[in-house]
Coordinates of C-alpha atoms in Angstrom, one line a residue:
X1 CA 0.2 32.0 -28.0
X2 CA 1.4 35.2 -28.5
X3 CA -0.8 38.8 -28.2
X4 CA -0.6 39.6 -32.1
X5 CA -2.6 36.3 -32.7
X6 CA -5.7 37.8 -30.6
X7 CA -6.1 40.5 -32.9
X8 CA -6.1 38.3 -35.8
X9 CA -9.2 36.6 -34.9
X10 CA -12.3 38.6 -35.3
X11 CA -15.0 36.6 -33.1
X12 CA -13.4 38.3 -30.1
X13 CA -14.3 41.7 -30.9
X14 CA -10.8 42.8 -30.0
X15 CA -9.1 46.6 -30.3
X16 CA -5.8 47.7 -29.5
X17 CA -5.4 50.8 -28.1
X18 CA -1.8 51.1 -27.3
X19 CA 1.4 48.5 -26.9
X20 CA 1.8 47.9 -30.8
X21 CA 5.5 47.3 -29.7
X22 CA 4.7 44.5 -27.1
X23 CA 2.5 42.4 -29.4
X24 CA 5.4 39.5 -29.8
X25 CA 4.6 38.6 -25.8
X26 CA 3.5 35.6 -25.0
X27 CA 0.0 34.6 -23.8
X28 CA 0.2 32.0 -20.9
X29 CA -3.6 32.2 -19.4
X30 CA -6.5 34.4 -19.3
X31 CA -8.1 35.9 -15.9
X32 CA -11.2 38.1 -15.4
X33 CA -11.2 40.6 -12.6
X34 CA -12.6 43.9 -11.1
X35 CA -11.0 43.7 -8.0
X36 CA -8.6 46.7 -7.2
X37 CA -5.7 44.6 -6.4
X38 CA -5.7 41.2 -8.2
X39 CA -2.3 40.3 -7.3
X40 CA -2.2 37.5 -5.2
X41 CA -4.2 36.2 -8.4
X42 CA -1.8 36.5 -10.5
X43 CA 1.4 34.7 -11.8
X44 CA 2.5 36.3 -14.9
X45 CA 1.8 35.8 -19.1
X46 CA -1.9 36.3 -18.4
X47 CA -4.1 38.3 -20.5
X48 CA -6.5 40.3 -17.8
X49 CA -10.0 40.7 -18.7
X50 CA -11.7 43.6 -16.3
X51 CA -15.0 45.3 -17.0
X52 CA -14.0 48.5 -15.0
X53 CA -16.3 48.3 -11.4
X54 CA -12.6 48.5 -10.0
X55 CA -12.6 52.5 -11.3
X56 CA -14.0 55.0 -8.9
X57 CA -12.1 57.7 -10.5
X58 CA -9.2 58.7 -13.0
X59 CA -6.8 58.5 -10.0
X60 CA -7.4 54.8 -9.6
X61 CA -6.0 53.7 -13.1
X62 CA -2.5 54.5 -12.4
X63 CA -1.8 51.9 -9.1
X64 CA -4.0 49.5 -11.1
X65 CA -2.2 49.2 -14.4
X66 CA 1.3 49.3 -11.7
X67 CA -0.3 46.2 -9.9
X68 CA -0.5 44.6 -13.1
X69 CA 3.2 45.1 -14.6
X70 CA 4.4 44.1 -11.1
X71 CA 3.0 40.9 -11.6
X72 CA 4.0 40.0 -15.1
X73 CA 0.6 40.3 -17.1
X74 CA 1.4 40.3 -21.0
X75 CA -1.7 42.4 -21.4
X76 CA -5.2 44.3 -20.2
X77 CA -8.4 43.6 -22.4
X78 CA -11.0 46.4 -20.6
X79 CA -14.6 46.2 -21.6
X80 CA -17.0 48.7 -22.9
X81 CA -20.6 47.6 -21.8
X82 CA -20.1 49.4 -18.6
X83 CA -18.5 52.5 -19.3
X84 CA -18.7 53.3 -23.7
X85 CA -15.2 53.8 -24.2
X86 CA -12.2 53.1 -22.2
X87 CA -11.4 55.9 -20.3
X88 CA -8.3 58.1 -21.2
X89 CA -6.0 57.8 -18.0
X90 CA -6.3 54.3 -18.4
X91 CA -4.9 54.6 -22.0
X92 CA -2.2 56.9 -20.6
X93 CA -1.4 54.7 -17.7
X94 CA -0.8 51.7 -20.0
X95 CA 1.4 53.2 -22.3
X96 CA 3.5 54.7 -19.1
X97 CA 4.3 51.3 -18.1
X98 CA 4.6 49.6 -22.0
X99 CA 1.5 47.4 -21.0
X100 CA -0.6 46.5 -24.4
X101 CA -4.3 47.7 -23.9
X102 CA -7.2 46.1 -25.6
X103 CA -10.5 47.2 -25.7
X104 CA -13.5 44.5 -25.9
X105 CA -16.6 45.5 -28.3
X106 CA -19.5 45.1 -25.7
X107 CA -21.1 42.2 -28.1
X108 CA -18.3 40.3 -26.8
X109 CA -18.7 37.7 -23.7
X110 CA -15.8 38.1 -21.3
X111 CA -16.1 33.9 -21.5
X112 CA -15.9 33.9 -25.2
X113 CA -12.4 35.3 -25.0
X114 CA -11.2 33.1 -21.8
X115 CA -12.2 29.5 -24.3
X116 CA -10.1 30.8 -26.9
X117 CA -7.1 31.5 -24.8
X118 CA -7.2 28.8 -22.8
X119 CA -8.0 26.8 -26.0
X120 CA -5.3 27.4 -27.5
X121 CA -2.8 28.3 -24.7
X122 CA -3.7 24.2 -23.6
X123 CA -3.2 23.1 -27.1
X124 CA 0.4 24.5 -27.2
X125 CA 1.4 23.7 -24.5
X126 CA 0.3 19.8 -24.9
X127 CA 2.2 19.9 -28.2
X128 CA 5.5 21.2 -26.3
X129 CA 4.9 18.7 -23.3
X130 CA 4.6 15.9 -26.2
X131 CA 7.5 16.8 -27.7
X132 CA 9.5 16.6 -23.9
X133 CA 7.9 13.3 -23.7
X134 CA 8.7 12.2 -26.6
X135 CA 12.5 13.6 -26.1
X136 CA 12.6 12.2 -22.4
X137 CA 11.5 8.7 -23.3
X138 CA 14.5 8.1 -26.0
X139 CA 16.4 9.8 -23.3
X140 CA 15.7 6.8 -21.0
X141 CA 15.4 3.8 -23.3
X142 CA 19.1 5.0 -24.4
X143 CA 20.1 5.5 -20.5
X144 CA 19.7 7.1 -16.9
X145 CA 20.2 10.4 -18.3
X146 CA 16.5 11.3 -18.4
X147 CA 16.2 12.1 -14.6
X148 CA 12.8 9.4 -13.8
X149 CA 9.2 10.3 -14.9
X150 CA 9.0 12.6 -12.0
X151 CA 10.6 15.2 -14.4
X152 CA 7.6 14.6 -16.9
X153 CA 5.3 14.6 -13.4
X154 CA 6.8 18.1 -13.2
X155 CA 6.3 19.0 -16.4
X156 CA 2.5 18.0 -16.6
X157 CA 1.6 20.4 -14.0
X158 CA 4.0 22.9 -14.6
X159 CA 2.3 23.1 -18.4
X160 CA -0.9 21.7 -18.1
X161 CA -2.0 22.2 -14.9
X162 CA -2.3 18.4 -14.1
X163 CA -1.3 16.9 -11.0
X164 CA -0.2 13.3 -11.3
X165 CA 1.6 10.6 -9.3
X166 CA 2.7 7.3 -10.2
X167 CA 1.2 4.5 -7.7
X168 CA 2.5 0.5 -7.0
X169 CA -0.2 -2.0 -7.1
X170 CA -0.7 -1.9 -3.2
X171 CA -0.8 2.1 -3.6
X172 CA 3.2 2.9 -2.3
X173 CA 3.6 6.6 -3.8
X174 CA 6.5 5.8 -5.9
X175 CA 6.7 9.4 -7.9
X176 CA 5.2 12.6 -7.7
X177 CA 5.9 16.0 -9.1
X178 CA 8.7 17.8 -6.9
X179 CA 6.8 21.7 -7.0
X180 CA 3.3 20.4 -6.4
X181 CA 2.9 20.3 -2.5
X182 CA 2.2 17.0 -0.7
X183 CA 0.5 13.8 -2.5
X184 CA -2.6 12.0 -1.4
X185 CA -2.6 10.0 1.9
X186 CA -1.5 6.8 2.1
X187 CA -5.3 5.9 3.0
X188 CA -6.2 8.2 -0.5
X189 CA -3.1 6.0 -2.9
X190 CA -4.8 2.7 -1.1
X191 CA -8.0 3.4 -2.1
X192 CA -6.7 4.6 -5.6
X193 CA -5.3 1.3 -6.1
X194 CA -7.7 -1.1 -4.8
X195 CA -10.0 0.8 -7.7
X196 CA -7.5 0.1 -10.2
X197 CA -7.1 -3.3 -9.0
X198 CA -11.1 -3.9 -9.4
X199 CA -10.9 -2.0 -13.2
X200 CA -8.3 -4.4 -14.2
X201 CA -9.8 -7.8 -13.1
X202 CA -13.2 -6.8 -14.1
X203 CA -11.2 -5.9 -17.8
X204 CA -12.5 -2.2 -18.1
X205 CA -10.5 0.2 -20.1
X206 CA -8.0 2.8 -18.7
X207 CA -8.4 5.4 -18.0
X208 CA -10.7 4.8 -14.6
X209 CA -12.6 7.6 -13.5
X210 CA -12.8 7.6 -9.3
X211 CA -13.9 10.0 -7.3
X212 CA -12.4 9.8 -3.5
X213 CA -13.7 12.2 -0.9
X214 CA -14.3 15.2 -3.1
X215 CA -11.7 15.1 -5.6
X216 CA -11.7 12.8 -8.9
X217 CA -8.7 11.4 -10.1
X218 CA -8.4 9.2 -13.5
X219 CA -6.5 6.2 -13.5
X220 CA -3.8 4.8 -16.4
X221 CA -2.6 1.8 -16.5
X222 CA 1.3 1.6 -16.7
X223 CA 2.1 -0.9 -19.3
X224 CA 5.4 -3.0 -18.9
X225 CA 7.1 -3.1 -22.2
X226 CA 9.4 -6.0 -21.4
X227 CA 7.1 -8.5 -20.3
X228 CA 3.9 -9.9 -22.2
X229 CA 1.2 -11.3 -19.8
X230 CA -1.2 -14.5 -21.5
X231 CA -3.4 -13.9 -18.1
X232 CA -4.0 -10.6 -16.1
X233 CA -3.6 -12.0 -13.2
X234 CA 0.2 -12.3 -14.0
X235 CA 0.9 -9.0 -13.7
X236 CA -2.0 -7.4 -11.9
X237 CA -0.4 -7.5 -8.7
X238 CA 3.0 -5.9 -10.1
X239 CA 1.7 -3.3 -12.7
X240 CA 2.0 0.5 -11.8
X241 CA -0.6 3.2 -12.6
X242 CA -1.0 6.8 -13.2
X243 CA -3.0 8.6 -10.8
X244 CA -3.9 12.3 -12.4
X245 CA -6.0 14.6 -10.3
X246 CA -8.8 15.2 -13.4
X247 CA -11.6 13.7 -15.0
X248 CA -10.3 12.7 -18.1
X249 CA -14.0 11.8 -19.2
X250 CA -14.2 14.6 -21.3
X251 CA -10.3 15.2 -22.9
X252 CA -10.0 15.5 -26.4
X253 CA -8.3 12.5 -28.1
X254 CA -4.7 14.7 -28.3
X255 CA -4.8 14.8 -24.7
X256 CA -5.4 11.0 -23.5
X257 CA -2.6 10.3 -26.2
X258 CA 0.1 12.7 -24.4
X259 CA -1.0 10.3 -20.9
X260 CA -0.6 7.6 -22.4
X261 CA 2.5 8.1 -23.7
X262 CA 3.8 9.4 -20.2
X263 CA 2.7 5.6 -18.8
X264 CA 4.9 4.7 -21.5
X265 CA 8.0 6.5 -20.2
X266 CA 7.4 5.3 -16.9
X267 CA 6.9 1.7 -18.4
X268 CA 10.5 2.2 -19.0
X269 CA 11.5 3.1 -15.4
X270 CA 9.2 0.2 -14.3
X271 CA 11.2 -2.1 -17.1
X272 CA 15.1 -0.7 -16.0
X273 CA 13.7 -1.4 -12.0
X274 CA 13.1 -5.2 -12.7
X275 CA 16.5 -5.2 -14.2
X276 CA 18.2 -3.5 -11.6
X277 CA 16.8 -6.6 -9.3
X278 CA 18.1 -9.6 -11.2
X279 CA 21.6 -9.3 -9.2
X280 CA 19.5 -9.9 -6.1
X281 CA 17.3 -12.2 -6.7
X282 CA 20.5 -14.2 -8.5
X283 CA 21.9 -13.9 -4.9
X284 CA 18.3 -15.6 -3.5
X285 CA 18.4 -18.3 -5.5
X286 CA 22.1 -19.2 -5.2
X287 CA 21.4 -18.5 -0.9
X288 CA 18.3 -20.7 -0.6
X289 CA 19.6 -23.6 -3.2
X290 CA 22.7 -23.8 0.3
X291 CA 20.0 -24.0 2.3
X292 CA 17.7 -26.4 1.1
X293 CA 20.3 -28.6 -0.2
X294 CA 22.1 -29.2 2.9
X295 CA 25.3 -26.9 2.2
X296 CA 28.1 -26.7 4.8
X297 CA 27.2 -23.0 7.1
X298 CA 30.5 -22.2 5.4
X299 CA 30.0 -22.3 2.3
X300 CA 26.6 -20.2 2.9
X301 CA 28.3 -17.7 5.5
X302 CA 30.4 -17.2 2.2
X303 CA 27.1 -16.2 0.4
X304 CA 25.7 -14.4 2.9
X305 CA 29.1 -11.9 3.0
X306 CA 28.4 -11.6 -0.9
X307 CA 24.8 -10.6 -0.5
X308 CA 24.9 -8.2 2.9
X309 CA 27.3 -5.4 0.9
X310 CA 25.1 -5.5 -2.3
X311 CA 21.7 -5.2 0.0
X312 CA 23.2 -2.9 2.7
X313 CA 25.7 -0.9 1.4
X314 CA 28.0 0.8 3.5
X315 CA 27.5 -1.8 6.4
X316 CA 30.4 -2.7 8.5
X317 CA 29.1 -5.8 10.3
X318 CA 27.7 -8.6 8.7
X319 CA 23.7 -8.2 9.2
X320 CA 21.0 -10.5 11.0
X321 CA 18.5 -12.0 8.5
X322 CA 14.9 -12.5 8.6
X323 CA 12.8 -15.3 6.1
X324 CA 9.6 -14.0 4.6
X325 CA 7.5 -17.1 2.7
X326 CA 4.8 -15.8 0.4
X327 CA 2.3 -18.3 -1.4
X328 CA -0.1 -17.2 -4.4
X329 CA -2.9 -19.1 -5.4
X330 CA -5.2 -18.7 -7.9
X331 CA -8.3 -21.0 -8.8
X332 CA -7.7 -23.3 -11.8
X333 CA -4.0 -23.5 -11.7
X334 CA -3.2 -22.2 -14.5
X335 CA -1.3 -19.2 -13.1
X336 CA 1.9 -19.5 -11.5
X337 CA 2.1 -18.3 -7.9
X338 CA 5.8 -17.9 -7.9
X339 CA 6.3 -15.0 -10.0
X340 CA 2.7 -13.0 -8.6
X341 CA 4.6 -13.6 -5.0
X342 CA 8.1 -12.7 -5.8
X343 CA 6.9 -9.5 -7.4
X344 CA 4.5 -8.8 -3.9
X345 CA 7.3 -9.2 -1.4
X346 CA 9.4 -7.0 -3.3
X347 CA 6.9 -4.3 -3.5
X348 CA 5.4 -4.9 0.2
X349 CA 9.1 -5.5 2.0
X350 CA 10.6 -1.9 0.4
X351 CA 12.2 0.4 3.5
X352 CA 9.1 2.5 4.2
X353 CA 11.5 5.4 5.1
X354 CA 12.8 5.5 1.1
X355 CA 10.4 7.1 -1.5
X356 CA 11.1 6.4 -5.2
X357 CA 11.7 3.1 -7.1
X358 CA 15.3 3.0 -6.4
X359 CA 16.5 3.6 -2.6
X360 CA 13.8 0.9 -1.5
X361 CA 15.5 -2.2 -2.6
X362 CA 16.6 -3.9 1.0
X363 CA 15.8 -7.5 0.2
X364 CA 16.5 -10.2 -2.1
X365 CA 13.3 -12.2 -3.4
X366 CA 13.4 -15.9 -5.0
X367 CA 10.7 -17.8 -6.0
X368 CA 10.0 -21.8 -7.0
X369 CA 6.8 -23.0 -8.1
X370 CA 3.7 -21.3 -6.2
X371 CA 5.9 -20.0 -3.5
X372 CA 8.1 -17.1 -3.3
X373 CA 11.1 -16.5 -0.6
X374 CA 12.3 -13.2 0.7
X375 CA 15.9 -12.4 2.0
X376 CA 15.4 -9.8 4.3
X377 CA 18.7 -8.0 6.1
X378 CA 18.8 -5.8 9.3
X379 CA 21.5 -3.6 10.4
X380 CA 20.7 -4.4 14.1
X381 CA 17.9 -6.6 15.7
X382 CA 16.6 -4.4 18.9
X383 CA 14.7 -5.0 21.9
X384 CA 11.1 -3.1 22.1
X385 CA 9.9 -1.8 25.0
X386 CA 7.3 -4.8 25.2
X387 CA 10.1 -7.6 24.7
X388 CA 9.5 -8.3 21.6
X389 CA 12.2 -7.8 19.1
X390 CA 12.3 -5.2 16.0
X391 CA 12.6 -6.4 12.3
X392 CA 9.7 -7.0 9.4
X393 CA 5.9 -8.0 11.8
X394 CA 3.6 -9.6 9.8
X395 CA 0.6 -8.2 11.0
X396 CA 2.6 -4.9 9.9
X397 CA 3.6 -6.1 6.1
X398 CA -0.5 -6.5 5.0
X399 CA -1.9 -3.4 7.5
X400 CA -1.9 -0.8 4.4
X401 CA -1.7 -3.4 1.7
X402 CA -4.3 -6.0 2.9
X403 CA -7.7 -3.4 0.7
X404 CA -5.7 -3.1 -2.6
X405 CA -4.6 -6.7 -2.5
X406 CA -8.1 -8.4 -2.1
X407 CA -9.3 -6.5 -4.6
X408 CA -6.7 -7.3 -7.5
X409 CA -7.3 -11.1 -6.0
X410 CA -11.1 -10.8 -6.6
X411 CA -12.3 -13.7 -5.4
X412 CA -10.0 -16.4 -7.3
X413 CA -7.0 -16.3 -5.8
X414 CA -5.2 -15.8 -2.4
X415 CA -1.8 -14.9 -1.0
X416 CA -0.2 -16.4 2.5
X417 CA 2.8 -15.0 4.4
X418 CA 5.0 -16.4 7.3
X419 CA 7.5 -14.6 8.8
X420 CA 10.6 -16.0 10.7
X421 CA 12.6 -14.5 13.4
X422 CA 15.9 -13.0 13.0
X423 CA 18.6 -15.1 12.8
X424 CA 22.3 -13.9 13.2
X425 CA 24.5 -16.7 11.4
X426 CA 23.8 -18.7 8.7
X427 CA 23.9 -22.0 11.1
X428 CA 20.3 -20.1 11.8
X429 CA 19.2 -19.8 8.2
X430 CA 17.5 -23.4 7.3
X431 CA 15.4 -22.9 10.7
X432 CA 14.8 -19.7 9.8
X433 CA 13.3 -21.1 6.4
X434 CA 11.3 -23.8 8.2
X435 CA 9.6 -21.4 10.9
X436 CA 8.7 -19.2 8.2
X437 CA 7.0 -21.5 5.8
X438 CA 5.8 -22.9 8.8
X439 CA 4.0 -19.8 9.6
X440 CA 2.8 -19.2 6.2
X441 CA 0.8 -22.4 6.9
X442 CA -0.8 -21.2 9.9
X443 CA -1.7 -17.7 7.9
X444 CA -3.0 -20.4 5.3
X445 CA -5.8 -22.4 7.7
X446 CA -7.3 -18.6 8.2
X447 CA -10.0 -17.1 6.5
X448 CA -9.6 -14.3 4.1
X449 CA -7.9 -13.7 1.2
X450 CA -5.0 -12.4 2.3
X451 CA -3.0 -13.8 5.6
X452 CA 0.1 -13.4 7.3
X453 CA 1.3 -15.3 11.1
X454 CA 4.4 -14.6 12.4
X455 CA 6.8 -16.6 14.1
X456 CA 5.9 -15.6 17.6
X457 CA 2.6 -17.6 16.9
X458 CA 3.8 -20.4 16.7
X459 CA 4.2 -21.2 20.1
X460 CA 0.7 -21.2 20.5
X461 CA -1.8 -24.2 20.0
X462 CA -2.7 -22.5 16.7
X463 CA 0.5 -24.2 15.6
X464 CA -1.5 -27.5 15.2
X465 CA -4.5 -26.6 13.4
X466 CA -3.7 -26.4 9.7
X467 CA -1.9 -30.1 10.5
X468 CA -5.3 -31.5 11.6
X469 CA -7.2 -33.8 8.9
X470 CA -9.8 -32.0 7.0
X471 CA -12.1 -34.8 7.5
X472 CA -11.0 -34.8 11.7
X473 CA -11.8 -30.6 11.9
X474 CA -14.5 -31.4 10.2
X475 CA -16.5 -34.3 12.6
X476 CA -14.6 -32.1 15.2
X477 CA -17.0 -29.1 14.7
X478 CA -19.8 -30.4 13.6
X479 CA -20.4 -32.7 16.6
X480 CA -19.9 -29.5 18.8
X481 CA -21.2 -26.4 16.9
X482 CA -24.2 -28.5 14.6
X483 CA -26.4 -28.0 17.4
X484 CA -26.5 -24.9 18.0
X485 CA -26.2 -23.9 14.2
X486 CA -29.8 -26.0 13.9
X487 CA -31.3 -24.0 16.6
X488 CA -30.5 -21.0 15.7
X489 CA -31.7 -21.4 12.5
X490 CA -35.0 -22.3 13.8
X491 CA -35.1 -20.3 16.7
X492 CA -32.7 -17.0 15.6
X493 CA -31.7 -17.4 19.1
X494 CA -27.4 -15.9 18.0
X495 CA -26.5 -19.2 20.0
X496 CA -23.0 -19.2 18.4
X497 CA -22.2 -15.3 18.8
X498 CA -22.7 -15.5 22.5
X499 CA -20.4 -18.2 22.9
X500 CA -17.8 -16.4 21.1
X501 CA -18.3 -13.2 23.1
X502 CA -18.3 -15.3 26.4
X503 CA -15.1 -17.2 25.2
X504 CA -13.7 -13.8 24.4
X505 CA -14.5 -12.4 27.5
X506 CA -13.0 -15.4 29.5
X507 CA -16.4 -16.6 31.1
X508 CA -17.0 -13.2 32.8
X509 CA -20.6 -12.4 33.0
X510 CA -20.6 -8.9 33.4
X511 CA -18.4 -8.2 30.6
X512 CA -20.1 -10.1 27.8
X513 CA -23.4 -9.0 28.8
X514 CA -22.0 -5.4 28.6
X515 CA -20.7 -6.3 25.4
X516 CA -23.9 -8.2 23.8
X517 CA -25.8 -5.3 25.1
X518 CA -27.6 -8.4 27.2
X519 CA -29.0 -8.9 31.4
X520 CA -26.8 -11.1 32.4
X521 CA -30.0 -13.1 33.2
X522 CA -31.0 -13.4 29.6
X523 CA -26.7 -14.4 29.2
X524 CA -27.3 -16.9 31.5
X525 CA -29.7 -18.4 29.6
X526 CA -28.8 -18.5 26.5
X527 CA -24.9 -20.1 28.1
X528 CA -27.3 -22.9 29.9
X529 CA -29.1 -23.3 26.5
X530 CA -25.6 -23.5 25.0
X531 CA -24.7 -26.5 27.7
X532 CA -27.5 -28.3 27.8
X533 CA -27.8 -28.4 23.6
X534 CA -24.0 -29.6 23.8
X535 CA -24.0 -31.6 27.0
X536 CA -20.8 -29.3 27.7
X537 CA -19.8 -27.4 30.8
X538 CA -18.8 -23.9 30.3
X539 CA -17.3 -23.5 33.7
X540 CA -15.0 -26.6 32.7
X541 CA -11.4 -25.4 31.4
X542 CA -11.4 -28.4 29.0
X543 CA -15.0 -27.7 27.6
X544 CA -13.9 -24.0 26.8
X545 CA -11.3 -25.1 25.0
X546 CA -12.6 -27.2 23.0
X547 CA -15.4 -24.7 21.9
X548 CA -12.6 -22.5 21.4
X549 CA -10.8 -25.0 19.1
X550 CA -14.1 -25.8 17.0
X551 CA -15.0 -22.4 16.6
X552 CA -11.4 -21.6 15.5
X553 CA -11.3 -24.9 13.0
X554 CA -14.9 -23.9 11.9

């Protein structure tokens, strides 16, 4: 707004008393202050509001009103309850330096004058930001040329002091303004999106109001133009959202509108990423069809030399590979998995050293019925200090993913990942298909809603339990564990957690009493209790593992 406007409105009690010339400047905030030096305060355009305590004499208006220029003020307003009328040397000190004086009637509140600048300051500048919105999303539906929503990101807190970053489903900061200092955490953008995830599947309206720590943030859902969803839970685990640092509880209508049409410009970002991906998953499909279907190691060596330059770019050597087999399942069926997975291993297998939906695209994702299979390249497979070997861990993929994940799952549905080795030929790729969905069945036989084994699992007897009989694991556990399940009931004597503990602690006394916060007497009786309810031998090796095993199957 600019300074000749405040003069025009006669609620705020407003006088000018010098800077008729400098009325065209612009008003870009309002700040109250009686400090003698409000600099570090200040960042220019604002209209200062001071009620004079900073004045000890006549001497002190002249470094005030220079304090003031320096920093870019458009005006002073001074008050006259204290003092009557503005004293002289201020007068003469403002029309030294070209500053526009006001003076403020003392019926007038210093807070009547700060809503009606930052009213209308905020409603200008949300018309200008729509505008750039506006501009900026015909910009990107025509082409690249729009620069990605973090220039809008920019934009809302450059002009309306909002701080916003756009979030994946599993809470990967994907944009950000460029001038506003670091983001949240990862823990923070986790959290963020496990509440969106819960808003969504419980079918609450955007925006979500969440309060993390101390700070509340409101949550928009972003929107994906190109695809139409008959079930949420097509797209709940692929949608973005808008994370802005406000509580948009109380906004006027104008301003909700502007966010939502930002989470339409980056529904077009979202739209041209998906796009950018068909080549790759193209190269998946065409990959694993080899595979499955027997092809000569030729004729998929051929492929693989197609796929490594469009996935690593830049690479001299033809890459190792790694399998990644996802499953989703949700109850009734009438979802399919295949999509729900493809679009969760893309998102959970980006290069976590890339920020921004571009650079992270490493892999190439295809799916088939409930399942979904990932194409994952490395420049160089390393040994680790331990002996194990470097590439994509599963315990690593669902670490930061696993408390946004269950809840955009919510009960009804579950996701299962197996993870092969590296392989460095593609003689190695159909074994490398088979270990991995192999280990996606061992994740599967584990409670939880979201699972993930690994390949160097399966050299353990884990292997064979999800390819026991139901009705076998089931006469399995029940004849050892029923027993003490009925006497605990009756007794509450926590029969079953001390045999896991003593399992745990391989049979050591001392330790699981430590850790059960137990004598060992009292241990030793409830382990004898344990044997003689089981006619079982805890000191046998064959007896322990066969508790392990039911406990495991259980």
């Amino acid at each position: 707004m600019r300074l000749r406007a405040l003069l025009d409105t006669d609620a705020l009690g407003l006088r000018l008393l010098g800077g008729e010339d400098e009325l065209d400047r612009t008003v870009r905030g309002v700040m109250t202050t009686d400090l003698r030096d409000p600099s570090r305060y200040l960042s220019g355009g604002e209209l200062v509001l001071t009620g004079l305590a900073w004045r000890r004499d006549a001497a002190d208006s002249e470094p005030f009103v220079r304090i003031l220029v320096q920093a870019g003020v458009a005006a002073l307003a001074a008050g006259e309850a204290e003092l009557g009328d503005v004293p002289e040397d201020l007068v003469v000190a403002c029309a030294r330096h070209r500053l526009p004086l006001f003076a403020v009637h003392e019926s007038v509140a210093f807070a009547t004058i700060t809503e009606h600048v930052v009213r209308q300051v905020s409603g200008e500048r949300a018309g200008d930001l729509a505008a750039v919105v506006d501009r900026h999303r015909r910009m990107m539906t025509s082409g690249p040329a729009g620069g990605g929503p973090d220039v809008v990101l920019d934009l809302l807190g450059s002009d309306l002091d909002l701080r916003a970053w756009v979030l994946s489903p599993t809470g990967r900061l994907i944009a950000g303004p460029k001038v506003a200092g670091p983001g949240p955490s990862s823990e923070v953008c986790a959290k963020l999106a496990a509440e969106h995830l819960t808003a969504v599947r419980t079918g609450r309206r955007g925006p979500h109001r969440v309060i993390v720590g101390q700070t509340t943030y409101s949550l928009f859902p972003v929107r994906s133009g190109g695809r139409s969803a008959r079930d949420v839970r097509e797209t709940v685990l692929s949608d973005w959202l808008l994370a802005v640092e406000a509580d948009a509880g109380d906004w006027a209508e104008e301003r909700l509108d502007l966010l939502q049409g930002v989470t339409q410009l980056i529904a077009v970002e979202r739209d041209r990423r998906d796009a950018a991906r068909t080549v790759r998953r193209r190269l998946a499909q065409e990959v694993l069809e080899l595979v499955q279907t027997g092809a000569a190691p030729a004729e998929i060596a051929a492929r693989l030399r197609v796929a490594a330059p469009v996935l690593l770019p830049g690479l001299g050597a033809a890459p190792h590979w790694q399998v990644v087999v996802a499953r989703a399942e949700w109850e009734g069926g009438e979802v399919e998995g295949g999509p729900v997975a493809q679009a969760l291993l893309e998102e959970i297998l980006v290069d976590p050293r890339a920020t921004g939906p571009e650079p992270s695209d490493r892999i190439a994702v295809a799916h088939t019925g409930d399942e979904a299979i990932a194409l994952v390249p490395l420049p160089a497979v390393s040994t680790e200090h331990d002996g194990s070997e470097s590439g994509v861990l599963a315990d690593a993929l669902l670490a930061s993913v696993r408390e946004p994940l269950s809840a955009g799952l919510d009960g009804d549905g579950r996701v299962t990942l197996g993870v092969s080795a590296a392989v460095h030929s593609a003689e190695g790729l159909r074994g490398a298909l088979e270990e991995a969905r192999h280990a996606r069945r061992v994740a599967a036989a584990r409670p939880g809603l979201v699972c993930a084994a690994g390949h160097q699992e399966l050299a353990s007897h884990v292997l064979l339990l999800p390819f026991v009989p139901d009705d076998v694991r089931r006469a399995f556990t029940a004849r050892l564990l029923d027993p003490l399940r009925d006497y605990d009931r009756r007794h509450r004597a926590e029969l079953i957690p001390t045999l896991e503990a003593f399992l745990d602690c391989d049979g050591s006394w001392t330790r699981c009493a430590s850790r059960l916060h137990l004598h060992v007497n009292t241990l030793r009786y409830r382990v004898g209790r344990i044997e003689q309810l089981t006619s079982r031998d805890l000191s046998r090796l064959e007896d322990k593992l066969d508790f392990f095993l039911a406990l495991r199957m259980s």
